Amino acid sequence: MKLGVNIDHIATLRNARGGSEPDVLHAALICEKAGAFGVTTHLREDRRHIKDSDVETIKANIKIPLNLEMAATSEIQKIALKVMPNSCCLVPEKRMEITTEGGLNVAGQINYLKEYIKPLQDKGILISLFIDPEEKQVQAAALIGAEYIEMHTGSYSQAKGEAQEVEFQKLKNAAALAQSMGLKVNAGHGLNYQNVLKMKEIPNLCELNIGHSIISLAVFEGLETAVLKMKNLIS
Ligand code: PXP
């Protein structure tokens, strides 16, 4: 299983002072050095953390893949076509949310998304859809021709005890269904040292995208150590 590190919150910290520290590219290069498979950034419509220039600078300077999380809007599509990330992960975006709440409703906008991803795919950008582990969303993702789904692990991460097992089974079933339909499967949101190991029980999961816990732990452990430790845990 590969590790993609979401470095948005390096930018959150930087923006708190409005200057250039901590440097987002520096973080991306440390993740690369520590053996991360890729770097993920979410260019939100309100630019609350990652900014356009961050995405451009990171793409120009890292050797590992850049995964761009984005809302399916024409503004961000234009930027993606200019920056040419290796993959785009389409997520729902609400202005007032603290983080991405819930998965993208692919089933409710099949025709729109099919058209939306075409120019990106034509340029060789891989498409991932961030969805809840639900049958109808998986089927819709296969229907529109995405290469990947990224299963939202937020409900699993927040649940405790038996409820967590129920959420885990939803992820396992959704992954199996997606794979049977030819989709590759990633997962992410809310994963940390405690709840990540269970992901190994889902066969053929490609990549985990993890941000908040790694950046938080980096405050105490150092980013390199945090990335290495997570990588070793899941590999
Ligand atoms: N994957 C997607 C699509 C996300 O939106 C996020 C949060 O930005 C993550 C993964 C990472 O979640 P976390 O920061 O909780 O690890």
mmCIF file of C-alpha atoms and ligand atoms in Angstrom:
data_model
loop_
_atom_site.group_PDB
_atom_site.id
_atom_site.type_symbol
_atom_site.label_atom_id
_atom_site.label_comp_id
_atom_site.label_asym_id
_atom_site.label_seq_id
_atom_site.Cartn_x
_atom_site.Cartn_y
_atom_site.Cartn_z
ATOM 1 C CA MET A 1 0.000 0.000 0.000
ATOM 2 C CA LYS A 2 1.382 3.380 -1.004
ATOM 3 C CA LEU A 3 1.333 6.576 1.035
ATOM 4 C CA GLY A 4 0.268 9.930 -0.338
ATOM 5 C CA VAL A 5 0.884 12.774 2.091
ATOM 6 C CA ASN A 6 -1.556 15.675 2.159
ATOM 7 C CA ILE A 7 0.420 18.802 3.056
ATOM 8 C CA ASP A 8 -2.445 21.334 3.108
ATOM 9 C CA HIS A 9 -1.951 22.097 6.773
ATOM 10 C CA ILE A 10 1.625 23.231 6.261
ATOM 11 C CA ALA A 11 -0.044 25.982 4.238
ATOM 12 C CA THR A 12 -2.651 26.514 6.969
ATOM 13 C CA LEU A 13 0.173 27.177 9.403
ATOM 14 C CA ARG A 14 1.995 29.421 6.951
ATOM 15 C CA ASN A 15 -1.141 31.445 6.230
ATOM 16 C CA ALA A 16 -1.693 31.981 9.947
ATOM 17 C CA ARG A 17 1.184 34.467 9.814
ATOM 18 C CA GLY A 18 0.766 35.457 6.197
ATOM 19 C CA GLY A 19 4.463 34.950 5.407
ATOM 20 C CA SER A 20 6.356 32.110 3.765
ATOM 21 C CA GLU A 21 7.067 29.831 6.737
ATOM 22 C CA PRO A 22 6.697 26.925 6.997
ATOM 23 C CA ASP A 23 7.557 26.473 3.351
ATOM 24 C CA VAL A 24 5.146 24.160 1.545
ATOM 25 C CA LEU A 25 7.676 23.032 -1.061
ATOM 26 C CA HIS A 26 10.137 22.173 1.709
ATOM 27 C CA ALA A 27 7.447 19.931 3.212
ATOM 28 C CA ALA A 28 6.806 18.253 -0.151
ATOM 29 C CA LEU A 29 10.527 17.575 -0.593
ATOM 30 C CA ILE A 30 10.799 16.073 2.901
ATOM 31 C CA CYS A 31 7.871 13.765 2.125
ATOM 32 C CA GLU A 32 9.646 12.745 -1.082
ATOM 33 C CA LYS A 33 12.892 12.106 0.814
ATOM 34 C CA ALA A 34 11.055 10.047 3.425
ATOM 35 C CA GLY A 35 9.725 7.742 0.720
ATOM 36 C CA ALA A 36 6.163 8.941 0.266
ATOM 37 C CA PHE A 37 4.672 7.713 -2.993
ATOM 38 C CA GLY A 38 3.156 11.094 -3.676
ATOM 39 C CA VAL A 39 2.116 14.491 -2.402
ATOM 40 C CA THR A 40 -1.489 15.652 -2.256
ATOM 41 C CA THR A 41 -2.745 19.217 -2.093
ATOM 42 C CA HIS A 42 -6.298 20.530 -2.098
ATOM 43 C CA LEU A 43 -6.661 23.783 -3.998
ATOM 44 C CA ARG A 44 -9.904 24.938 -2.449
ATOM 45 C CA GLU A 45 -12.077 27.514 -4.149
ATOM 46 C CA ASP A 46 -11.600 29.847 -1.168
ATOM 47 C CA ARG A 47 -7.790 29.239 -1.160
ATOM 48 C CA ARG A 48 -7.876 28.905 2.620
ATOM 49 C CA HIS A 49 -4.610 26.941 2.690
ATOM 50 C CA ILE A 50 -2.955 25.871 -0.573
ATOM 51 C CA LYS A 51 -2.597 28.660 -3.132
ATOM 52 C CA ASP A 52 -2.230 28.484 -6.910
ATOM 53 C CA SER A 53 1.490 29.244 -6.723
ATOM 54 C CA ASP A 54 2.012 26.376 -4.220
ATOM 55 C CA VAL A 55 0.600 23.859 -6.663
ATOM 56 C CA GLU A 56 2.757 25.196 -9.495
ATOM 57 C CA THR A 57 5.929 25.259 -7.399
ATOM 58 C CA ILE A 58 5.376 21.782 -5.991
ATOM 59 C CA LYS A 59 4.662 20.257 -9.397
ATOM 60 C CA ALA A 60 7.776 21.859 -10.874
ATOM 61 C CA ASN A 61 10.074 20.664 -8.116
ATOM 62 C CA ILE A 62 9.080 17.193 -6.956
ATOM 63 C CA LYS A 63 9.884 13.948 -8.709
ATOM 64 C CA ILE A 64 7.068 11.941 -7.124
ATOM 65 C CA PRO A 65 3.447 12.227 -8.306
ATOM 66 C CA LEU A 66 1.314 15.232 -7.386
ATOM 67 C CA ASN A 67 -2.326 14.473 -6.647
ATOM 68 C CA LEU A 68 -4.547 17.563 -6.857
ATOM 69 C CA GLU A 69 -7.718 17.459 -4.798
ATOM 70 C CA MET A 70 -10.303 19.766 -6.276
ATOM 71 C CA ALA A 71 -13.949 20.626 -6.649
ATOM 72 C CA ALA A 72 -15.384 19.909 -10.106
ATOM 73 C CA THR A 73 -15.561 23.552 -11.187
ATOM 74 C CA SER A 74 -14.401 25.057 -14.456
ATOM 75 C CA GLU A 75 -12.012 27.462 -12.692
ATOM 76 C CA ILE A 76 -10.073 24.659 -11.008
ATOM 77 C CA GLN A 77 -10.223 22.492 -14.129
ATOM 78 C CA LYS A 78 -8.393 25.234 -16.063
ATOM 79 C CA ILE A 79 -5.709 25.357 -13.367
ATOM 80 C CA ALA A 80 -5.345 21.565 -13.386
ATOM 81 C CA LEU A 81 -4.894 21.575 -17.162
ATOM 82 C CA LYS A 82 -2.157 24.187 -16.776
ATOM 83 C CA VAL A 83 -0.333 22.583 -13.826
ATOM 84 C CA MET A 84 -0.791 18.994 -15.081
ATOM 85 C CA PRO A 85 -0.808 17.039 -11.806
ATOM 86 C CA ASN A 86 -0.418 13.274 -12.161
ATOM 87 C CA SER A 87 -3.904 12.766 -10.800
ATOM 88 C CA CYS A 88 -6.941 14.799 -9.837
ATOM 89 C CA CYS A 89 -9.155 13.695 -6.987
ATOM 90 C CA LEU A 90 -12.605 15.254 -7.273
ATOM 91 C CA VAL A 91 -14.132 16.150 -3.931
ATOM 92 C CA PRO A 92 -17.282 17.963 -2.834
ATOM 93 C CA GLU A 93 -16.643 21.410 -1.386
ATOM 94 C CA LYS A 94 -18.755 23.448 0.982
ATOM 95 C CA ARG A 95 -17.651 26.942 1.924
ATOM 96 C CA MET A 96 -18.277 26.642 5.650
ATOM 97 C CA GLU A 97 -16.908 23.127 6.230
ATOM 98 C CA ILE A 98 -13.731 22.685 8.257
ATOM 99 C CA THR A 99 -12.644 19.719 6.173
ATOM 100 C CA THR A 100 -14.186 17.655 3.349
ATOM 101 C CA GLU A 101 -17.480 16.388 4.727
ATOM 102 C CA GLY A 102 -18.840 13.313 2.997
ATOM 103 C CA GLY A 103 -18.035 11.989 -0.415
ATOM 104 C CA LEU A 104 -18.851 13.341 -3.845
ATOM 105 C CA ASN A 105 -22.353 12.536 -5.100
ATOM 106 C CA VAL A 106 -21.212 10.944 -8.349
ATOM 107 C CA ALA A 107 -24.517 9.123 -8.868
ATOM 108 C CA GLY A 108 -26.346 12.447 -8.853
ATOM 109 C CA GLN A 109 -24.231 14.073 -11.584
ATOM 110 C CA ILE A 110 -23.087 11.302 -13.892
ATOM 111 C CA ASN A 111 -23.392 13.246 -17.157
ATOM 112 C CA TYR A 112 -21.778 16.404 -15.767
ATOM 113 C CA LEU A 113 -18.811 14.521 -14.312
ATOM 114 C CA LYS A 114 -18.324 12.386 -17.412
ATOM 115 C CA GLU A 115 -17.935 15.560 -19.486
ATOM 116 C CA TYR A 116 -15.921 17.280 -16.765
ATOM 117 C CA ILE A 117 -13.196 14.645 -16.518
ATOM 118 C CA LYS A 118 -12.785 14.175 -20.276
ATOM 119 C CA PRO A 119 -10.342 17.047 -20.963
ATOM 120 C CA LEU A 120 -8.284 16.011 -17.935
ATOM 121 C CA GLN A 121 -8.151 12.362 -19.011
ATOM 122 C CA ASP A 122 -7.363 13.403 -22.595
ATOM 123 C CA LYS A 123 -4.198 15.027 -21.210
ATOM 124 C CA GLY A 124 -3.239 11.827 -19.361
ATOM 125 C CA ILE A 125 -4.311 12.978 -15.885
ATOM 126 C CA LEU A 126 -5.669 10.094 -13.800
ATOM 127 C CA ILE A 127 -9.062 10.695 -12.236
ATOM 128 C CA SER A 128 -9.990 9.674 -8.731
ATOM 129 C CA LEU A 129 -13.417 10.261 -7.180
ATOM 130 C CA PHE A 130 -13.664 10.765 -3.438
ATOM 131 C CA ILE A 131 -16.806 8.853 -2.491
ATOM 132 C CA ASP A 132 -18.537 7.330 0.478
ATOM 133 C CA PRO A 133 -18.335 3.522 0.461
ATOM 134 C CA GLU A 134 -21.790 3.077 -1.092
ATOM 135 C CA GLU A 135 -22.769 0.734 -3.889
ATOM 136 C CA LYS A 136 -24.512 3.376 -6.011
ATOM 137 C CA GLN A 137 -21.537 5.726 -5.837
ATOM 138 C CA VAL A 138 -19.095 2.975 -6.785
ATOM 139 C CA GLN A 139 -21.292 1.964 -9.725
ATOM 140 C CA ALA A 140 -21.541 5.585 -10.852
ATOM 141 C CA ALA A 141 -17.755 6.004 -10.628
ATOM 142 C CA ALA A 142 -17.294 2.976 -12.885
ATOM 143 C CA LEU A 143 -19.933 4.300 -15.262
ATOM 144 C CA ILE A 144 -18.253 7.642 -15.796
ATOM 145 C CA GLY A 145 -14.894 5.979 -16.465
ATOM 146 C CA ALA A 146 -12.720 7.191 -13.582
ATOM 147 C CA GLU A 147 -9.501 5.273 -13.012
ATOM 148 C CA TYR A 148 -9.717 5.389 -9.206
ATOM 149 C CA ILE A 149 -12.079 5.850 -6.361
ATOM 150 C CA GLU A 150 -10.837 7.169 -3.043
ATOM 151 C CA MET A 151 -13.039 5.825 -0.285
ATOM 152 C CA HIS A 152 -13.906 8.352 2.420
ATOM 153 C CA THR A 153 -12.675 6.783 5.658
ATOM 154 C CA GLY A 154 -14.024 9.593 7.862
ATOM 155 C CA SER A 155 -16.947 7.621 9.310
ATOM 156 C CA TYR A 156 -14.679 4.635 9.971
ATOM 157 C CA SER A 157 -12.079 6.861 11.628
ATOM 158 C CA GLN A 158 -14.570 8.530 13.922
ATOM 159 C CA ALA A 159 -16.514 5.417 14.933
ATOM 160 C CA LYS A 160 -15.639 3.368 17.998
ATOM 161 C CA GLY A 161 -15.932 -0.333 18.864
ATOM 162 C CA GLU A 162 -18.596 -2.296 17.009
ATOM 163 C CA ALA A 163 -19.694 0.738 15.043
ATOM 164 C CA GLN A 164 -16.178 1.011 13.685
ATOM 165 C CA GLU A 165 -16.305 -2.600 12.528
ATOM 166 C CA VAL A 166 -19.579 -1.838 10.698
ATOM 167 C CA GLU A 167 -17.947 1.136 8.960
ATOM 168 C CA PHE A 168 -14.920 -0.990 8.129
ATOM 169 C CA GLN A 169 -17.071 -3.646 6.449
ATOM 170 C CA LYS A 170 -18.669 -0.940 4.283
ATOM 171 C CA LEU A 171 -15.184 0.049 3.102
ATOM 172 C CA LYS A 172 -14.188 -3.559 2.467
ATOM 173 C CA ASN A 173 -17.361 -4.293 0.474
ATOM 174 C CA ALA A 174 -17.135 -1.088 -1.535
ATOM 175 C CA ALA A 175 -13.498 -1.817 -2.395
ATOM 176 C CA ALA A 176 -14.351 -5.337 -3.571
ATOM 177 C CA LEU A 177 -17.232 -4.053 -5.705
ATOM 178 C CA ALA A 178 -15.084 -1.296 -7.211
ATOM 179 C CA GLN A 179 -12.273 -3.691 -8.033
ATOM 180 C CA SER A 180 -14.718 -6.117 -9.644
ATOM 181 C CA MET A 181 -15.769 -3.227 -11.913
ATOM 182 C CA GLY A 182 -12.190 -2.431 -12.917
ATOM 183 C CA LEU A 183 -11.615 0.542 -10.628
ATOM 184 C CA LYS A 184 -8.455 0.984 -8.577
ATOM 185 C CA VAL A 185 -9.121 1.840 -4.957
ATOM 186 C CA ASN A 186 -7.511 4.401 -2.654
ATOM 187 C CA ALA A 187 -8.726 5.553 0.747
ATOM 188 C CA GLY A 188 -8.264 8.428 3.134
ATOM 189 C CA HIS A 189 -9.549 10.886 5.729
ATOM 190 C CA GLY A 190 -9.012 10.783 9.454
ATOM 191 C CA LEU A 191 -6.443 7.977 9.343
ATOM 192 C CA ASN A 192 -3.822 7.911 12.075
ATOM 193 C CA TYR A 193 -1.322 5.532 13.696
ATOM 194 C CA GLN A 194 -4.146 3.861 15.647
ATOM 195 C CA ASN A 195 -6.731 3.202 12.944
ATOM 196 C CA VAL A 196 -4.575 2.802 9.835
ATOM 197 C CA LEU A 197 -3.444 -0.803 10.303
ATOM 198 C CA LYS A 198 -6.915 -2.179 9.666
ATOM 199 C CA MET A 199 -6.682 -0.827 6.098
ATOM 200 C CA LYS A 200 -4.250 -3.652 5.385
ATOM 201 C CA GLU A 201 -7.189 -6.057 5.666
ATOM 202 C CA ILE A 202 -8.735 -4.578 2.534
ATOM 203 C CA PRO A 203 -7.247 -6.512 -0.392
ATOM 204 C CA ASN A 204 -5.414 -4.580 -3.108
ATOM 205 C CA LEU A 205 -5.887 -1.115 -1.706
ATOM 206 C CA CYS A 206 -3.519 1.050 -3.771
ATOM 207 C CA GLU A 207 -2.899 4.202 -1.798
ATOM 208 C CA LEU A 208 -3.794 5.938 1.427
ATOM 209 C CA ASN A 209 -3.927 9.720 1.465
ATOM 210 C CA ILE A 210 -3.132 10.981 4.927
ATOM 211 C CA GLY A 211 -2.672 14.562 6.048
ATOM 212 C CA HIS A 212 -3.863 15.862 9.359
ATOM 213 C CA SER A 213 -2.380 13.180 11.604
ATOM 214 C CA ILE A 214 1.026 13.232 9.906
ATOM 215 C CA ILE A 215 1.317 17.012 9.992
ATOM 216 C CA SER A 216 0.096 17.059 13.613
ATOM 217 C CA LEU A 217 2.566 14.386 14.671
ATOM 218 C CA ALA A 218 5.310 16.194 12.801
ATOM 219 C CA VAL A 219 5.019 18.993 15.348
ATOM 220 C CA PHE A 220 6.341 16.552 17.929
ATOM 221 C CA GLU A 221 8.217 13.916 15.956
ATOM 222 C CA GLY A 222 9.521 15.776 12.931
ATOM 223 C CA LEU A 223 7.948 15.405 9.505
ATOM 224 C CA GLU A 224 10.505 12.940 8.191
ATOM 225 C CA THR A 225 10.001 10.621 11.132
ATOM 226 C CA ALA A 226 6.241 10.938 10.880
ATOM 227 C CA VAL A 227 6.190 10.030 7.185
ATOM 228 C CA LEU A 228 8.660 7.143 7.614
ATOM 229 C CA LYS A 229 6.728 5.740 10.532
ATOM 230 C CA MET A 230 3.402 5.854 8.686
ATOM 231 C CA LYS A 231 5.005 4.363 5.564
ATOM 232 C CA ASN A 232 6.468 1.480 7.556
ATOM 233 C CA LEU A 233 3.162 0.896 9.292
ATOM 234 C CA ILE A 234 1.282 0.439 6.034
ATOM 235 C CA SER A 235 3.865 -1.171 3.767
HETATM 236 N N1 PXP B 1 -8.428 12.496 0.988
HETATM 237 C C1 PXP B 1 -9.250 13.539 0.706
HETATM 238 C C2 PXP B 1 -10.040 13.496 -0.557
HETATM 239 C C3 PXP B 1 -9.347 14.642 1.575
HETATM 240 O O1 PXP B 1 -10.180 15.666 1.282
HETATM 241 C C4 PXP B 1 -8.543 14.668 2.725
HETATM 242 C C5 PXP B 1 -8.589 15.860 3.624
HETATM 243 O O2 PXP B 1 -8.114 16.974 2.964
HETATM 244 C C6 PXP B 1 -7.689 13.577 2.965
HETATM 245 C C7 PXP B 1 -7.670 12.494 2.096
HETATM 246 C C8 PXP B 1 -6.791 13.538 4.150
HETATM 247 O O3 PXP B 1 -7.527 13.526 5.319
HETATM 248 P P1 PXP B 1 -6.802 13.776 6.705
HETATM 249 O O4 PXP B 1 -6.221 15.141 6.645
HETATM 250 O O5 PXP B 1 -7.882 13.629 7.709
HETATM 251 O O6 PXP B 1 -5.733 12.714 6.823
#
